[in-house]
């Protein structure tokens, strides 16, 4: 669906928005704005990562943002992020996306003409809003979930399903860090050029803030996994130590019972009147001796 948001006569540039794009949508636009086939093909493909390309008549960008209805159990690029392709020149902007994007819809209903007085201002604003979705995801969803899982690791005895849940968070963070790394070229394009102003500085600040926060969160997630495995390992060691102590207690007792259970004829103790209580006393003495040894070694 192709819709024209801004007219050249009223804002100084045209803004055309395309939802669920097809090749047919670009037939007229290709001729009018001299769009290259390569950028149109990139625009129609699924799964492209952020990038910026420069052509004779325009620039082509691909940015990604976090959808408002992100599923906690999503782990692929297309599930974790929405893509927006942007063609822009001095007199036009074309935005292309498969799903409805909240910050674009907000612009279409209430466009700040004074603030976004050129096509570059608009592109810079859209890129800034896309980066803010990563920050909002971290603050509103990922951080509370990580805090909850951290509590689960240290305080809860039952941690069933913890690894699966933490896997999805780790997967989402890793993919977002890849996206943010590729955002660097887009941010530099606006900030390094002669187009610098307060809005491009906001874009750079948003990028640096998101990059730092996600780097720290990735480190915290890895550390939480490491702590979890250490706790599980210690728990397993405690179980093995308990079983080992029990087996050490019963090994000599089992040996004594096995010896006297052979029932050979030439075993005088079998006919001794006090044989049974003597063996029980000896077994109790061995158990006390082993217990004392463990206590002295501080294994109990």
Short mmCIF file of C-alpha atoms in Angstrom, two decimals:
data_model
loop_
_atom_site.label_atom_id
_atom_site.label_comp_id
_atom_site.label_asym_id
_atom_site.label_seq_id
_atom_site.Cartn_x
_atom_site.Cartn_y
_atom_site.Cartn_z
CA UNK A 1 0.00 0.00 0.00
CA UNK A 2 1.48 3.33 -1.12
CA UNK A 3 0.47 6.57 0.60
CA UNK A 4 1.81 10.10 0.32
CA UNK A 5 2.38 11.69 3.72
CA UNK A 6 3.95 15.03 2.73
CA UNK A 7 3.71 17.18 -0.36
CA UNK A 8 6.66 19.03 -1.89
CA UNK A 9 4.73 22.29 -1.94
CA UNK A 10 3.93 22.33 1.80
CA UNK A 11 7.07 20.87 3.43
CA UNK A 12 9.89 21.30 0.92
CA UNK A 13 10.13 17.57 0.24
CA UNK A 14 7.86 14.63 -0.48
CA UNK A 15 7.37 11.73 1.92
CA UNK A 16 5.94 8.50 0.51
CA UNK A 17 5.29 5.57 2.83
CA UNK A 18 4.89 1.99 1.54
CA UNK A 19 3.40 -0.76 3.70
CA UNK A 20 3.78 -4.43 2.63
CA UNK A 21 5.78 -3.54 -0.51
CA UNK A 22 5.67 -5.32 -3.86
CA UNK A 23 7.61 -4.74 -7.08
CA UNK A 24 4.55 -3.10 -8.61
CA UNK A 25 4.72 -0.33 -5.99
CA UNK A 26 8.09 0.80 -7.37
CA UNK A 27 7.23 0.99 -11.08
CA UNK A 28 6.40 4.70 -11.05
CA UNK A 29 8.71 5.57 -8.16
CA UNK A 30 11.71 4.03 -9.91
CA UNK A 31 11.33 6.31 -12.92
CA UNK A 32 10.39 9.42 -10.97
CA UNK A 33 13.22 9.30 -8.42
CA UNK A 34 15.75 7.25 -10.45
CA UNK A 35 15.89 4.43 -7.95
CA UNK A 36 18.50 1.73 -8.60
CA UNK A 37 17.39 -1.89 -9.06
CA UNK A 38 19.91 -3.08 -6.46
CA UNK A 39 18.44 -0.94 -3.68
CA UNK A 40 14.88 -1.91 -4.68
CA UNK A 41 15.82 -5.61 -4.50
CA UNK A 42 17.45 -5.08 -1.09
CA UNK A 43 14.32 -3.31 0.03
CA UNK A 44 12.10 -6.25 -0.95
CA UNK A 45 14.32 -8.95 0.57
CA UNK A 46 13.71 -10.26 4.08
CA UNK A 47 16.33 -10.26 6.81
CA UNK A 48 18.63 -7.44 5.70
CA UNK A 49 20.83 -5.91 8.41
CA UNK A 50 21.30 -2.13 8.91
CA UNK A 51 23.40 -0.40 6.27
CA UNK A 52 23.72 2.83 4.28
CA UNK A 53 24.51 3.12 0.56
CA UNK A 54 25.10 6.24 -1.52
CA UNK A 55 23.86 6.60 -5.11
CA UNK A 56 24.06 9.52 -7.52
CA UNK A 57 20.54 10.80 -6.87
CA UNK A 58 19.79 9.54 -3.37
CA UNK A 59 20.91 7.58 -0.30
CA UNK A 60 19.53 4.18 0.66
CA UNK A 61 19.32 3.05 4.29
CA UNK A 62 18.13 -0.03 6.08
CA UNK A 63 17.42 0.34 9.79
CA UNK A 64 15.84 -2.04 12.28
CA UNK A 65 13.79 -1.44 15.40
CA UNK A 66 12.12 -3.48 18.12
CA UNK A 67 8.40 -4.25 17.57
CA UNK A 68 5.98 -3.21 20.28
CA UNK A 69 4.60 -6.77 20.57
CA UNK A 70 7.94 -8.59 20.87
CA UNK A 71 7.50 -12.18 22.01
CA UNK A 72 9.72 -13.19 24.93
CA UNK A 73 10.52 -16.47 23.16
CA UNK A 74 11.62 -14.95 19.85
CA UNK A 75 15.15 -15.76 18.72
CA UNK A 76 15.47 -14.83 15.03
CA UNK A 77 16.31 -11.51 13.40
CA UNK A 78 12.88 -11.06 11.80
CA UNK A 79 11.08 -11.91 15.05
CA UNK A 80 13.19 -9.67 17.25
CA UNK A 81 13.24 -6.61 14.98
CA UNK A 82 11.23 -4.84 12.28
CA UNK A 83 13.03 -3.52 9.22
CA UNK A 84 12.49 -0.10 7.66
CA UNK A 85 14.07 0.70 4.29
CA UNK A 86 14.55 4.38 3.45
CA UNK A 87 15.29 6.13 0.15
CA UNK A 88 16.01 9.80 0.53
CA UNK A 89 17.27 12.67 -1.55
CA UNK A 90 17.08 16.39 -1.12
CA UNK A 91 13.45 16.57 -2.30
CA UNK A 92 12.00 13.19 -1.33
CA UNK A 93 11.84 10.45 1.32
CA UNK A 94 10.46 6.96 0.74
CA UNK A 95 9.93 4.68 3.76
CA UNK A 96 9.21 1.00 3.17
CA UNK A 97 8.19 -1.56 5.83
CA UNK A 98 6.22 -4.81 6.02
CA UNK A 99 4.63 -4.19 9.42
CA UNK A 100 3.13 -1.09 10.97
CA UNK A 101 5.81 0.86 12.81
CA UNK A 102 4.59 2.85 15.81
CA UNK A 103 6.98 5.80 15.53
CA UNK A 104 6.28 6.16 11.80
CA UNK A 105 2.53 6.06 12.38
CA UNK A 106 2.95 8.73 15.04
CA UNK A 107 4.78 10.96 12.55
CA UNK A 108 2.13 10.50 9.89
CA UNK A 109 -0.65 11.67 12.22
CA UNK A 110 1.19 14.60 13.78
CA UNK A 111 4.17 15.70 11.70
CA UNK A 112 6.34 18.45 13.25
CA UNK A 113 7.10 20.46 10.10
CA UNK A 114 9.11 23.13 11.93
CA UNK A 115 11.33 20.59 13.65
CA UNK A 116 11.80 18.31 10.62
CA UNK A 117 12.30 20.90 7.93
CA UNK A 118 14.30 18.75 5.48
CA UNK A 119 14.51 15.17 4.29
CA UNK A 120 17.73 14.61 6.27
CA UNK A 121 16.07 15.88 9.43
CA UNK A 122 13.29 13.34 8.91
CA UNK A 123 15.68 10.43 8.30
CA UNK A 124 17.76 11.42 11.33
CA UNK A 125 14.59 11.53 13.44
CA UNK A 126 13.40 8.12 12.22
CA UNK A 127 16.82 6.58 12.96
CA UNK A 128 16.75 8.15 16.45
CA UNK A 129 13.27 6.77 17.14
CA UNK A 130 14.38 3.32 15.95
CA UNK A 131 17.33 3.35 18.36
CA UNK A 132 15.06 4.40 21.22
CA UNK A 133 13.06 1.18 20.77
CA UNK A 134 16.19 -0.80 21.70
CA UNK A 135 16.63 1.28 24.83
CA UNK A 136 12.96 0.89 25.77
CA UNK A 137 13.18 -2.89 25.33
CA UNK A 138 16.18 -3.06 27.64
CA UNK A 139 14.67 -0.85 30.35
CA UNK A 140 11.08 -2.11 30.27
CA UNK A 141 11.49 -5.82 29.49
CA UNK A 142 14.99 -7.32 29.45
CA UNK A 143 16.32 -5.76 32.67
CA UNK A 144 13.28 -6.76 34.83
CA UNK A 145 13.45 -10.29 33.39
CA UNK A 146 17.17 -10.55 34.10
CA UNK A 147 16.61 -9.29 37.65
CA UNK A 148 13.94 -11.94 38.11
CA UNK A 149 16.22 -14.69 36.78
CA UNK A 150 19.07 -13.48 38.97
CA UNK A 151 16.78 -13.83 41.99
CA UNK A 152 15.80 -17.27 40.73
CA UNK A 153 19.46 -18.34 40.52
CA UNK A 154 20.41 -17.23 44.03
CA UNK A 155 17.23 -17.70 46.04
CA UNK A 156 15.02 -20.36 44.46
CA UNK A 157 15.75 -24.04 44.77
CA UNK A 158 13.56 -24.92 41.82
CA UNK A 159 15.01 -23.47 38.62
CA UNK A 160 13.22 -25.57 36.04
CA UNK A 161 13.08 -23.86 32.65
CA UNK A 162 15.58 -21.20 33.71
CA UNK A 163 18.14 -22.05 31.04
CA UNK A 164 15.55 -21.97 28.26
CA UNK A 165 14.31 -18.53 29.32
CA UNK A 166 17.83 -17.17 29.71
CA UNK A 167 18.76 -18.58 26.29
CA UNK A 168 16.11 -16.43 24.59
CA UNK A 169 17.31 -13.30 26.39
CA UNK A 170 20.93 -14.04 25.44
CA UNK A 171 19.89 -14.70 21.84
CA UNK A 172 17.93 -11.44 21.66
CA UNK A 173 20.79 -9.42 23.14
CA UNK A 174 23.35 -10.98 20.78
CA UNK A 175 21.25 -10.20 17.70
CA UNK A 176 20.53 -6.66 18.88
CA UNK A 177 24.25 -6.04 19.44
CA UNK A 178 24.91 -7.12 15.84
CA UNK A 179 22.24 -4.68 14.65
CA UNK A 180 23.65 -1.86 16.78
CA UNK A 181 27.17 -2.51 15.48
CA UNK A 182 25.93 -2.03 11.91
CA UNK A 183 24.06 1.12 12.94
CA UNK A 184 27.44 2.78 13.41
CA UNK A 185 27.82 3.69 9.72
CA UNK A 186 24.38 5.32 9.70
CA UNK A 187 25.11 7.37 12.82
CA UNK A 188 28.50 8.46 11.46
CA UNK A 189 26.91 9.51 8.16
CA UNK A 190 24.75 12.08 9.91
CA UNK A 191 27.20 13.14 12.59
CA UNK A 192 30.39 13.45 10.55
CA UNK A 193 28.85 15.37 7.67
CA UNK A 194 28.26 19.11 7.53
CA UNK A 195 24.69 18.36 8.52
CA UNK A 196 25.55 18.23 12.25
CA UNK A 197 23.15 19.88 14.68
CA UNK A 198 21.45 19.15 17.99
CA UNK A 199 19.33 16.39 16.45
CA UNK A 200 22.27 14.50 14.98
CA UNK A 201 23.96 14.76 18.38
CA UNK A 202 20.83 13.23 19.92
CA UNK A 203 21.13 10.36 17.42
CA UNK A 204 24.77 9.78 18.36
CA UNK A 205 23.99 9.98 22.08
CA UNK A 206 21.14 7.48 21.68
CA UNK A 207 23.44 5.12 19.80
CA UNK A 208 26.25 5.36 22.36
CA UNK A 209 23.79 4.89 25.20
CA UNK A 210 22.18 1.81 23.62
CA UNK A 211 25.53 0.31 22.66
CA UNK A 212 26.89 0.71 26.21
CA UNK A 213 23.75 -0.60 27.89
CA UNK A 214 23.54 -3.69 25.69
CA UNK A 215 27.25 -4.40 26.11
CA UNK A 216 26.85 -4.29 29.90
CA UNK A 217 23.69 -6.38 29.74
CA UNK A 218 25.43 -8.99 27.58
CA UNK A 219 28.23 -9.20 30.13
CA UNK A 220 25.71 -9.52 32.97
CA UNK A 221 23.86 -12.27 31.12
CA UNK A 222 27.06 -14.22 30.51
CA UNK A 223 28.05 -13.74 34.14
CA UNK A 224 24.62 -14.91 35.31
CA UNK A 225 24.95 -18.05 33.20
CA UNK A 226 28.41 -18.69 34.63
CA UNK A 227 27.13 -18.24 38.19
CA UNK A 228 24.22 -20.57 37.47
CA UNK A 229 26.52 -23.33 36.20
CA UNK A 230 28.83 -22.85 39.20
CA UNK A 231 25.90 -23.14 41.60
CA UNK A 232 24.64 -26.25 39.82
CA UNK A 233 28.14 -27.71 39.88
CA UNK A 234 28.47 -27.04 43.60
CA UNK A 235 25.06 -28.57 44.20
CA UNK A 236 26.11 -31.69 42.28
CA UNK A 237 29.35 -31.83 44.26
CA UNK A 238 27.38 -31.65 47.52
CA UNK A 239 25.22 -34.55 46.42
CA UNK A 240 28.24 -36.61 45.37
CA UNK A 241 29.98 -35.83 48.67
CA UNK A 242 26.94 -36.98 50.63
CA UNK A 243 26.69 -40.20 48.63
CA UNK A 244 30.43 -40.78 49.00
CA UNK A 245 30.24 -40.36 52.79
CA UNK A 246 27.35 -42.81 52.97
CA UNK A 247 29.20 -45.34 50.84
CA UNK A 248 32.38 -44.98 52.97
CA UNK A 249 30.33 -45.70 56.09
CA UNK A 250 28.85 -48.86 54.65
CA UNK A 251 31.86 -50.26 52.76
CA UNK A 252 33.64 -51.81 55.82
CA UNK A 253 30.31 -52.88 57.31
CA UNK A 254 29.38 -54.57 54.05
CA UNK A 255 32.79 -56.25 53.98
CA UNK A 256 32.29 -57.70 57.49
CA UNK A 257 28.77 -58.90 56.66
CA UNK A 258 30.08 -60.43 53.43
CA UNK A 259 32.86 -62.31 55.23
CA UNK A 260 30.55 -63.85 57.81
CA UNK A 261 27.92 -64.50 55.21
CA UNK A 262 30.13 -67.05 53.41
CA UNK A 263 29.14 -69.78 55.93
CA UNK A 264 32.28 -71.91 55.63
CA UNK A 265 32.45 -74.85 58.07
CA UNK A 266 35.85 -73.81 59.46
CA UNK A 267 34.67 -70.48 60.90
CA UNK A 268 34.79 -70.79 64.72
CA UNK A 269 33.09 -67.43 65.22
CA UNK A 270 29.89 -68.81 63.77
CA UNK A 271 29.53 -71.18 66.74
CA UNK A 272 30.51 -68.57 69.34
CA UNK A 273 27.67 -67.64 71.66
CA UNK A 274 28.62 -63.97 71.71
CA UNK A 275 29.56 -63.85 68.03
CA UNK A 276 26.54 -61.83 66.86
CA UNK A 277 26.70 -59.07 69.51
CA UNK A 278 30.52 -58.90 69.12
CA UNK A 279 30.21 -58.32 65.39
CA UNK A 280 27.50 -55.67 65.91
CA UNK A 281 29.68 -53.88 68.47
CA UNK A 282 32.64 -54.00 66.09
CA UNK A 283 30.52 -52.61 63.26
CA UNK A 284 29.22 -49.80 65.51
CA UNK A 285 32.80 -49.02 66.59
CA UNK A 286 33.92 -48.83 62.94
CA UNK A 287 31.03 -46.48 62.12
CA UNK A 288 31.95 -44.20 65.06
CA UNK A 289 35.61 -44.28 64.04
CA UNK A 290 34.75 -43.29 60.45
CA UNK A 291 32.46 -40.53 61.71
CA UNK A 292 35.21 -39.17 63.97
CA UNK A 293 37.67 -39.26 61.07
CA UNK A 294 35.30 -37.30 58.83
CA UNK A 295 34.71 -34.73 61.56
CA UNK A 296 38.42 -34.32 62.13
CA UNK A 297 38.92 -33.74 58.41
CA UNK A 298 35.98 -31.28 58.49
CA UNK A 299 34.15 -33.19 55.78
CA UNK A 300 31.02 -33.25 57.92
#
